[in-house]
Each structure stands twice: as structure tokens, then as C-alpha cells.
Short mmCIF file of C-alpha atoms and ligand atoms in Angstrom, two decimals:
data_model
loop_
_atom_site.label_atom_id
_atom_site.label_comp_id
_atom_site.label_asym_id
_atom_site.label_seq_id
_atom_site.Cartn_x
_atom_site.Cartn_y
_atom_site.Cartn_z
CA UNK A 735 17.23 -7.78 29.38
CA UNK A 736 13.62 -8.90 28.57
CA UNK A 737 15.06 -12.63 28.39
CA UNK A 738 15.92 -11.94 32.38
CA UNK A 739 12.61 -10.18 33.42
CA UNK A 740 10.70 -13.16 32.66
CA UNK A 741 13.39 -15.97 33.68
CA UNK A 742 12.91 -13.80 37.26
CA UNK A 743 9.51 -14.17 36.86
CA UNK A 744 9.28 -17.08 36.72
CA UNK A 745 11.42 -18.18 39.22
CA UNK A 746 9.58 -16.45 41.66
CA UNK A 747 6.01 -15.35 42.30
CA UNK A 748 7.03 -12.79 44.01
CA UNK A 749 8.52 -10.86 41.02
CA UNK A 750 5.97 -11.26 39.14
CA UNK A 751 4.09 -8.13 39.08
CA UNK A 752 7.28 -6.01 39.66
CA UNK A 753 8.64 -7.97 36.17
CA UNK A 754 5.20 -7.07 34.27
CA UNK A 755 4.55 -3.66 35.17
CA UNK A 756 8.05 -2.83 34.01
CA UNK A 757 7.33 -4.56 31.21
CA UNK A 758 4.94 -2.35 29.91
CA UNK A 759 7.24 0.88 31.54
CA UNK A 760 9.11 0.01 29.03
CA UNK A 761 6.55 -0.90 25.99
CA UNK A 762 5.17 2.90 26.92
CA UNK A 763 9.01 3.94 26.74
CA UNK A 764 9.89 2.68 23.37
CA UNK A 765 6.49 3.52 22.21
CA UNK A 766 7.14 7.53 23.26
CA UNK A 767 10.73 7.73 21.70
CA UNK A 768 9.74 5.52 18.82
CA UNK A 769 6.76 8.81 18.10
CA UNK A 770 9.33 11.30 18.61
CA UNK A 771 11.67 9.56 16.32
CA UNK A 772 9.41 9.65 14.13
CA UNK A 773 8.56 13.27 14.50
CA UNK A 774 11.62 13.73 14.17
CA UNK A 775 12.07 11.81 10.64
CA UNK A 776 9.49 13.48 9.53
CA UNK A 777 11.08 16.73 9.74
CA UNK A 778 14.24 15.72 8.70
CA UNK A 779 13.24 14.46 5.69
CA UNK A 780 14.02 11.35 6.49
CA UNK A 781 10.88 10.11 4.92
CA UNK A 782 11.15 8.87 1.48
CA UNK A 783 8.58 7.12 -1.11
CA UNK A 784 9.47 3.63 -3.30
CA UNK A 785 7.26 3.40 -6.64
CA UNK A 786 5.64 0.07 -8.06
CA UNK A 787 5.01 -0.86 -10.94
CA UNK A 788 1.67 -1.92 -11.84
CA UNK A 789 1.27 -3.32 -15.18
CA UNK A 790 -1.71 -4.04 -17.56
CA UNK A 791 -2.51 -6.96 -19.69
CA UNK A 792 -0.75 -6.18 -22.41
CA UNK A 793 2.51 -5.94 -20.47
CA UNK A 794 2.69 -2.11 -20.41
CA UNK A 795 3.31 -0.03 -17.61
CA UNK A 796 0.26 1.74 -16.65
CA UNK A 797 0.72 2.80 -13.01
CA UNK A 798 3.22 2.82 -9.88
CA UNK A 799 2.14 2.68 -6.26
CA UNK A 800 4.02 4.34 -3.86
CA UNK A 801 4.82 2.90 -0.61
CA UNK A 802 6.73 4.69 2.29
CA UNK A 803 9.91 4.24 4.06
CA UNK A 804 11.75 5.24 6.57
CA UNK A 805 15.74 5.89 6.06
CA UNK A 806 17.41 6.71 8.89
CA UNK A 807 20.97 8.17 8.98
CA UNK A 808 22.44 5.99 10.75
CA UNK A 809 19.99 2.98 10.07
CA UNK A 810 18.80 0.45 8.15
CA UNK A 811 15.74 1.38 6.15
CA UNK A 812 12.35 0.21 7.85
CA UNK A 813 9.94 -0.49 6.45
CA UNK A 814 5.84 0.97 6.86
CA UNK A 815 4.18 -1.61 8.79
CA UNK A 816 7.01 -0.98 11.93
CA UNK A 817 5.54 2.49 11.89
CA UNK A 818 2.46 3.25 10.82
CA UNK A 819 0.37 1.77 12.48
CA UNK A 820 1.91 3.64 15.46
CA UNK A 821 1.65 6.41 13.71
CA UNK A 822 -2.20 5.73 12.76
CA UNK A 823 -2.88 5.63 16.68
CA UNK A 824 -1.41 8.81 17.77
CA UNK A 825 -2.75 10.47 15.09
CA UNK A 826 0.48 11.37 13.74
CA UNK A 827 -0.56 9.51 10.18
CA UNK A 828 -2.35 12.72 9.06
CA UNK A 829 0.53 14.86 9.14
CA UNK A 830 2.99 12.21 7.28
CA UNK A 831 -0.08 11.56 4.83
CA UNK A 832 -0.34 15.37 3.64
CA UNK A 833 3.64 15.39 3.54
CA UNK A 834 3.07 11.58 1.32
CA UNK A 835 0.63 13.34 -1.08
CA UNK A 836 2.72 16.73 -1.43
CA UNK A 837 5.97 14.75 -2.52
CA UNK A 838 3.73 12.41 -4.71
CA UNK A 839 2.76 15.54 -6.00
CA UNK A 840 6.47 16.96 -6.60
CA UNK A 841 7.59 12.91 -7.92
CA UNK A 842 4.92 13.08 -10.67
CA UNK A 843 6.24 16.15 -11.91
CA UNK A 844 9.44 14.45 -11.86
CA UNK A 845 8.28 11.75 -13.53
CA UNK A 846 6.60 13.66 -16.95
CA UNK A 847 9.92 15.17 -17.48
CA UNK A 848 10.55 11.24 -18.55
CA UNK A 849 9.04 9.00 -21.15
CA UNK A 850 5.43 8.23 -19.05
CA UNK A 851 2.55 6.10 -20.22
CA UNK A 852 -0.36 8.94 -21.09
CA UNK A 853 -2.30 7.15 -18.75
CA UNK A 854 -0.16 6.68 -16.20
CA UNK A 855 -1.38 7.87 -12.09
CA UNK A 856 -0.06 7.63 -9.19
CA UNK A 857 -1.69 5.34 -6.10
CA UNK A 858 -1.53 6.50 -2.46
CA UNK A 859 -2.22 4.67 0.41
CA UNK A 860 -4.92 6.26 1.96
CA UNK A 861 -5.47 4.52 6.16
CA UNK A 862 -8.93 4.32 7.89
CA UNK A 863 -7.59 7.53 10.47
CA UNK A 864 -6.96 10.03 6.84
CA UNK A 865 -10.21 8.72 5.52
CA UNK A 866 -12.45 9.45 8.59
CA UNK A 867 -10.60 13.17 7.91
CA UNK A 868 -13.61 15.43 6.66
CA UNK A 869 -10.64 17.49 5.24
CA UNK A 870 -8.59 14.91 3.35
CA UNK A 871 -10.44 15.64 -0.46
CA UNK A 872 -9.78 19.51 0.57
CA UNK A 873 -6.28 18.74 1.26
CA UNK A 874 -5.75 16.54 -2.05
CA UNK A 875 -7.60 19.47 -4.02
CA UNK A 876 -5.19 21.97 -2.59
CA UNK A 877 -1.36 19.47 -2.96
CA UNK A 878 -3.12 18.70 -6.46
CA UNK A 879 -3.44 22.65 -7.28
CA UNK A 880 -0.05 24.01 -5.93
CA UNK A 881 2.18 21.40 -7.05
CA UNK A 882 0.21 22.09 -10.68
CA UNK A 883 -0.61 17.86 -11.15
CA UNK A 884 -3.41 17.06 -13.91
CA UNK A 885 -5.90 14.33 -11.07
CA UNK A 886 -6.16 11.86 -13.29
CA UNK A 887 -2.90 11.48 -12.66
CA UNK A 888 -3.68 10.25 -9.01
CA UNK A 889 -5.50 7.61 -7.30
CA UNK A 890 -6.31 6.60 -3.74
CA UNK A 891 -6.10 2.74 -2.11
CA UNK A 892 -8.71 2.44 1.16
CA UNK A 893 -8.80 -0.89 3.23
CA UNK A 894 -11.83 -2.14 3.77
CA UNK A 895 -11.50 -0.98 7.50
CA UNK A 896 -11.84 2.61 6.72
CA UNK A 897 -15.48 2.03 4.67
CA UNK A 898 -16.98 0.16 7.45
CA UNK A 899 -16.36 2.83 9.72
CA UNK A 900 -19.26 5.32 8.79
CA UNK A 901 -20.77 3.91 4.93
CA UNK A 902 -22.52 7.40 4.74
CA UNK A 903 -19.56 9.27 5.25
CA UNK A 904 -17.18 7.02 3.40
CA UNK A 905 -20.31 7.21 0.30
CA UNK A 906 -20.05 10.88 0.53
CA UNK A 907 -15.84 11.36 0.58
CA UNK A 908 -15.74 9.08 -2.31
CA UNK A 909 -18.46 10.99 -4.06
CA UNK A 910 -16.25 14.09 -4.24
CA UNK A 911 -13.04 12.74 -5.07
CA UNK A 912 -14.22 11.04 -7.98
CA UNK A 913 -16.07 14.45 -9.28
CA UNK A 914 -12.35 15.74 -9.22
CA UNK A 915 -11.44 12.25 -10.98
CA UNK A 916 -9.52 10.44 -8.55
CA UNK A 917 -9.44 7.22 -9.38
CA UNK A 918 -10.95 5.11 -5.17
CA UNK A 919 -9.69 1.40 -5.03
CA UNK A 920 -10.23 -1.19 -2.13
CA UNK A 921 -7.12 -2.49 -0.99
CA UNK A 922 -6.25 -5.99 0.38
CA UNK A 923 -9.54 -7.15 -0.84
CA UNK A 924 -9.84 -10.78 0.90
CA UNK A 925 -8.07 -9.94 4.29
CA UNK A 926 -11.32 -7.70 5.98
CA UNK A 927 -14.57 -7.98 6.29
CA UNK A 928 -16.52 -7.48 2.71
CA UNK A 929 -20.00 -6.69 2.56
CA UNK A 930 -20.59 -6.42 -0.53
CA UNK A 931 -23.73 -3.99 0.61
CA UNK A 932 -20.75 -1.99 0.79
CA UNK A 933 -19.25 -2.82 -2.29
CA UNK A 934 -22.82 -2.18 -4.17
CA UNK A 935 -23.37 1.16 -3.27
CA UNK A 936 -19.72 2.97 -2.85
CA UNK A 937 -18.28 4.47 -5.70
CA UNK A 938 -15.20 1.85 -5.89
CA UNK A 939 -13.05 1.77 -9.55
CA UNK A 940 -11.01 -1.17 -8.89
CA UNK A 941 -10.61 -4.11 -6.69
CA UNK A 942 -7.02 -4.87 -5.50
CA UNK A 943 -7.21 -8.34 -4.78
CA UNK A 944 -4.37 -8.96 -1.59
CA UNK A 945 -1.14 -11.26 -2.33
CA UNK A 946 -2.77 -13.77 0.18
CA UNK A 947 -5.75 -14.66 -2.24
CA UNK A 948 -3.14 -14.33 -4.90
CA UNK A 949 -0.31 -16.55 -3.71
CA UNK A 950 -3.27 -18.96 -2.44
CA UNK A 951 -4.50 -19.55 -6.59
CA UNK A 952 -1.45 -22.00 -6.80
CA UNK A 953 -2.40 -23.90 -3.59
CA UNK A 954 -5.29 -26.20 -4.69
CA UNK A 955 -8.52 -25.65 -6.01
CA UNK A 956 -10.19 -24.09 -3.35
CA UNK A 957 -7.89 -21.13 -3.39
CA UNK A 958 -9.19 -20.53 -7.24
CA UNK A 959 -12.63 -21.06 -6.28
CA UNK A 960 -12.74 -17.81 -4.25
CA UNK A 961 -10.11 -16.09 -6.70
CA UNK A 962 -12.76 -16.87 -9.36
CA UNK A 963 -15.82 -15.99 -7.11
CA UNK A 964 -14.13 -12.37 -6.02
CA UNK A 965 -13.31 -11.79 -10.14
CA UNK A 966 -16.68 -12.25 -10.97
CA UNK A 967 -17.97 -10.46 -8.39
CA UNK A 968 -15.45 -7.24 -8.95
CA UNK A 969 -17.31 -7.71 -13.20
CA UNK A 970 -20.26 -7.80 -12.09
CA UNK A 971 -19.53 -3.89 -10.50
CA UNK A 972 -17.97 -3.13 -13.69
CA UNK A 973 -14.87 -3.18 -10.83
CA UNK A 974 -11.50 -3.45 -12.70
CA UNK A 975 -8.90 -6.40 -10.73
CA UNK A 976 -5.70 -5.47 -10.25
CA UNK A 977 -3.50 -8.44 -8.91
CA UNK A 978 -1.56 -7.41 -6.04
CA UNK A 979 1.57 -9.73 -4.53
CA UNK A 980 1.99 -11.70 -8.27
CA UNK A 981 5.93 -12.89 -7.91
CA UNK A 982 6.12 -16.11 -10.16
CA UNK A 983 4.68 -16.18 -14.05
CA UNK A 984 2.52 -19.03 -13.37
CA UNK A 985 0.49 -16.89 -11.21
CA UNK A 986 0.47 -14.23 -13.76
CA UNK A 987 -0.86 -16.56 -16.20
CA UNK A 988 -3.42 -17.69 -13.99
CA UNK A 989 -4.39 -14.62 -12.78
CA UNK A 990 -4.79 -13.74 -17.34
CA UNK A 991 -6.76 -16.42 -17.06
CA UNK A 992 -9.22 -16.18 -14.47
CA UNK A 993 -9.37 -12.38 -15.43
CA UNK A 994 -8.00 -9.96 -13.79
CA UNK A 995 -7.02 -6.55 -15.41
CA UNK A 996 -3.32 -5.46 -13.86
CA UNK A 997 -0.41 -6.67 -12.19
CA UNK A 998 1.89 -5.72 -9.27
CA UNK A 999 4.45 -7.83 -8.26
CA UNK A 1000 8.13 -8.82 -7.11
CA UNK A 1001 7.49 -10.71 -10.98
CA UNK A 1002 7.70 -7.02 -12.53
CA UNK A 1003 9.18 -4.61 -9.98
CA UNK A 1004 10.41 -4.51 -7.11
CA UNK A 1005 9.50 -1.29 -5.09
CA UNK A 1006 11.84 1.00 -5.95
CA UNK A 1007 13.48 4.69 -5.46
CA UNK A 1008 12.17 7.72 -7.86
CA UNK A 1009 15.34 7.68 -9.61
CA UNK A 1010 15.17 4.24 -10.15
CA UNK A 1011 12.42 4.23 -11.43
CA UNK A 1012 13.54 6.99 -13.62
CA UNK A 1013 16.30 5.60 -14.62
CA UNK A 1014 13.30 2.61 -16.13
CA UNK A 1015 11.56 5.02 -17.62
CA UNK A 1016 14.53 6.06 -20.07
CA UNK A 1017 16.41 2.95 -20.47
CA UNK A 1018 13.24 1.77 -22.18
CA UNK A 1019 13.73 -1.87 -19.73
CA UNK A 1020 9.40 -1.27 -20.05
CA UNK A 1021 6.78 -2.53 -20.84
CA UNK A 1022 7.73 -5.57 -18.89
CA UNK A 1023 9.50 -8.87 -19.74
CA UNK A 1024 8.29 -11.35 -17.64
CA UNK A 1025 11.36 -13.69 -16.26
CA UNK A 1026 12.49 -15.29 -19.40
CA UNK A 1027 13.11 -18.41 -16.80
CA UNK A 1028 10.43 -18.39 -15.46
CA UNK A 1029 8.82 -18.22 -19.19
CA UNK A 1030 10.75 -21.26 -19.44
CA UNK A 1031 10.09 -23.54 -16.66
CA UNK A 1032 6.05 -23.40 -17.33
CA UNK A 1033 6.58 -23.67 -21.04
P1 C2E B 70 -0.31 -2.60 0.46
O1 C2E B 70 -0.77 -0.87 0.29
O2 C2E B 70 -1.14 -3.27 0.30
O3 C2E B 70 1.20 -2.73 -0.26
C1 C2E B 70 1.38 -3.90 -1.11
C2 C2E B 70 2.90 -4.22 -0.06
O4 C2E B 70 3.39 -5.49 -0.44
C3 C2E B 70 3.61 -3.10 -0.33
O5 C2E B 70 4.56 -3.19 1.21
C4 C2E B 70 4.87 -3.56 -1.10
O6 C2E B 70 6.04 -3.74 -1.14
C5 C2E B 70 4.72 -5.40 -1.01
N1 C2E B 70 4.55 -6.49 -2.67
C6 C2E B 70 4.63 -5.74 -3.69
N2 C2E B 70 4.96 -6.97 -4.46
C7 C2E B 70 4.92 -7.85 -4.08
C8 C2E B 70 5.07 -9.10 -3.80
O7 C2E B 70 5.69 -10.13 -4.99
N3 C2E B 70 5.48 -10.26 -2.75
C9 C2E B 70 5.56 -9.63 -1.32
N4 C2E B 70 5.73 -10.25 -0.43
N5 C2E B 70 5.24 -8.78 -1.45
C10 C2E B 70 5.08 -7.59 -2.77
P2 C2E B 70 5.51 -2.22 1.90
O8 C2E B 70 5.77 -1.30 0.47
O9 C2E B 70 6.59 -2.46 2.60
O10 C2E B 70 3.74 -1.55 2.01
C11 C2E B 70 3.24 -2.16 3.41
C12 C2E B 70 1.61 -1.46 3.89
O11 C2E B 70 2.27 -0.27 4.03
C13 C2E B 70 1.05 -1.18 2.63
O12 C2E B 70 0.50 -2.66 2.00
C14 C2E B 70 0.50 0.04 3.06
O13 C2E B 70 -0.64 -0.68 4.06
C15 C2E B 70 1.20 0.81 3.82
N6 C2E B 70 1.64 1.87 3.41
C16 C2E B 70 2.97 1.71 3.20
N7 C2E B 70 2.89 3.06 1.97
C17 C2E B 70 2.26 4.30 2.52
C18 C2E B 70 1.33 5.12 3.29
O14 C2E B 70 2.34 5.97 2.24
N8 C2E B 70 0.56 5.68 3.92
C19 C2E B 70 -0.27 4.64 4.06
N9 C2E B 70 -1.26 5.43 5.41
N10 C2E B 70 0.43 3.00 4.40
C20 C2E B 70 1.03 3.20 4.07
MG1 MG B 71 -1.73 -0.44 -1.59
MG1 MG B 72 -2.72 -4.28 0.13
MG1 MG B 73 -1.43 -3.65 3.28
#
């Protein structure tokens, strides 16, 4: 339909305004129906969390990141990038975020019945809107209490855009969370506007290097130099460094050489539903051995 509209608009100048008005209306309609569908998804239990393992330098499972999925009953799985921006713009992310926290606590309780490593923790993604919600810390405290989960088993991933809206607010909330024993990680590092002074003043525990940085290290010396500088800065501030989006053995080796502490990526495991995650725990398939084929190619 849009193609025909476009064609008509090109054919005749007079149709052009009409086309753009229709397109705009269509966009509003589809946003509204998407929003309605997303509200329905929240009510009808169509959201679900996948878990992706995080690995220590010695190859041990140390945690997992909770990643949201939408599974409509009659369709394919919808990735978060297709609905989180809309949820963020409309504020629905606050309800979704509460669902995520409660679900993570429930899932942690189930995981704990299997063979979990002692310091295992789950990382939850928090969007800027959620972070600016004055009740975030108390919501987390409540959900932890009502599920009987240990605070040390939760950590939060924030992006840089959360921090630079209001540094003072950010600092206060983070102190509150830290006092509860909840770790804070800066996600997607290397993609935003990193203010070094903000990093200095905020109580952050770890930097999570974005996968574009990680993947850039194999390209040329410049990519490697940037990664090296980011790691050096993190170390100088006593922050741990997590590399995300690690896909190959070569990347992993180089990241180890450069001093990264923790790793996450398809090389080790893709994000998976809770039952697969638990099945892996039971199988003793972890601690991780990296793909033997990849090892052969590099050695
Ligand atoms: P993120 O927090 O940076 O999560 C990492 C993304 O990289 C995930 O995409 C993950 O599946 C993907 N990934 C992991 N390893 C690899 C790899 O080796 N190669 C490649 N190419 N990709 C890898 P996903 O699950 O589609 O999530 C996308 C983004 O959606 C997340 O980025 C996060 O910003 C947001 N998100 C996910 N779940 C939630 C949530 O519960 N709440 C909020 N507010 N945002 C969420
Ligand atoms: Mg994340
Ligand atoms: Mg990230
Ligand atoms: Mg991201």
C-alpha cells in the first residue's frame, strides 16, 4: 500500500500532501494498535525472559543477563528492539519493568533449586524512563522481599543515557541500590556519550563494552587501541570489564589479553528460555568449553 502511495505521490504533485497525511495517520494507527497489542501481551502472559550466560576468565558461569521476548500465540517471537522503544515512549515500560523484576525473582528461585554457582547473579536491563522513576529502588526492594530472593543475586544494567539526564538523581538512586547490595553496570559502553567525570563520580561496579567495540578489535589497530583505552580507564577506576557480543575464539583470546574480566556472547551461549538454561545446569554442560573447531583454527 505504501508503495502505491509513494508511486502516486511521485506521479502527481497534488497527491503528495494526501500521501504524507495518510502515511502519518497509518503510522499513528499502527503505533496505537502495537501499543494495545503490547498491553494485551503483558496481561495475557505473552512476555517471557531469555537468559544468556556470563562467563568468568576461568570459564566459569558467574551470572546471566535477562533478555525480554514477546511471544504472541499466533506469531513469531518479537525481539525487544521492536517494542521496547514504543514502551519507553509511552511509559508502558514501567509496568513491563515491574513484570521483568518479578519474573527474574521467580526464575532465580527456580534456578536456585539446580546446581547454581555460589555467587551467581542475574542482570536486569533498566531503561532511562525506569531509572528516572523515583520509586525504582523501593520497587526493587519490595519485589526482592516478597520473593525471598537475596539482593546479591541481582544486578542492574543501565545505559549512559540514563545517567546524564540528571547526575545528582542518578547518584542518589545508585547509592540507594548499592546500599541494598545490588550491583550496577554501565551497558553498551562505547556507543553513547561517555562523560568521564560522570564515571568518576557515580558508584558503578562494571563497564559492559558494547559489541561494536568488541567486534572492532579484530579489524585494525585503531579498534584495538580504543578497547585498550576503555579497559585501562575501567581498571583505573576499579571497575570490572564485561565484554558483550563475543562471537569467536579469536575475539575471546584477544579480550583476555587486553584484560577483560567477564564475557558474554554467542561463542559461549545464545540467550535461551529458562527451561533450557536449567537443563544446561543439570547437564553439567557448564563450565564453558569454547567451540573446539574455533580453537583449532587459531592454534
Ligand atoms: P543489551 O542489553 O545490550 O543486550 C545485549 C543484546 O546483544 C541482546 O539482544 C543479546 O541477545 C545480543 N547478543 C548477545 N550476544 C551476542 C553475540 O555474540 N552477537 C550478537 N550479534 N548479539 C549478541 P536482545 O536480546 O535482542 O536485546 C536487545 C536490547 O533490548 C538489549 O540490549 C536491551 O537494551 C533491551 N532489553 C532487553 N531486555 C530488556 C528488558 O527486560 N528491559 C529493558 N528496559 N530493556 C531490555
Ligand atoms: Mg544489557
Ligand atoms: Mg549491551
Ligand atoms: Mg543495547
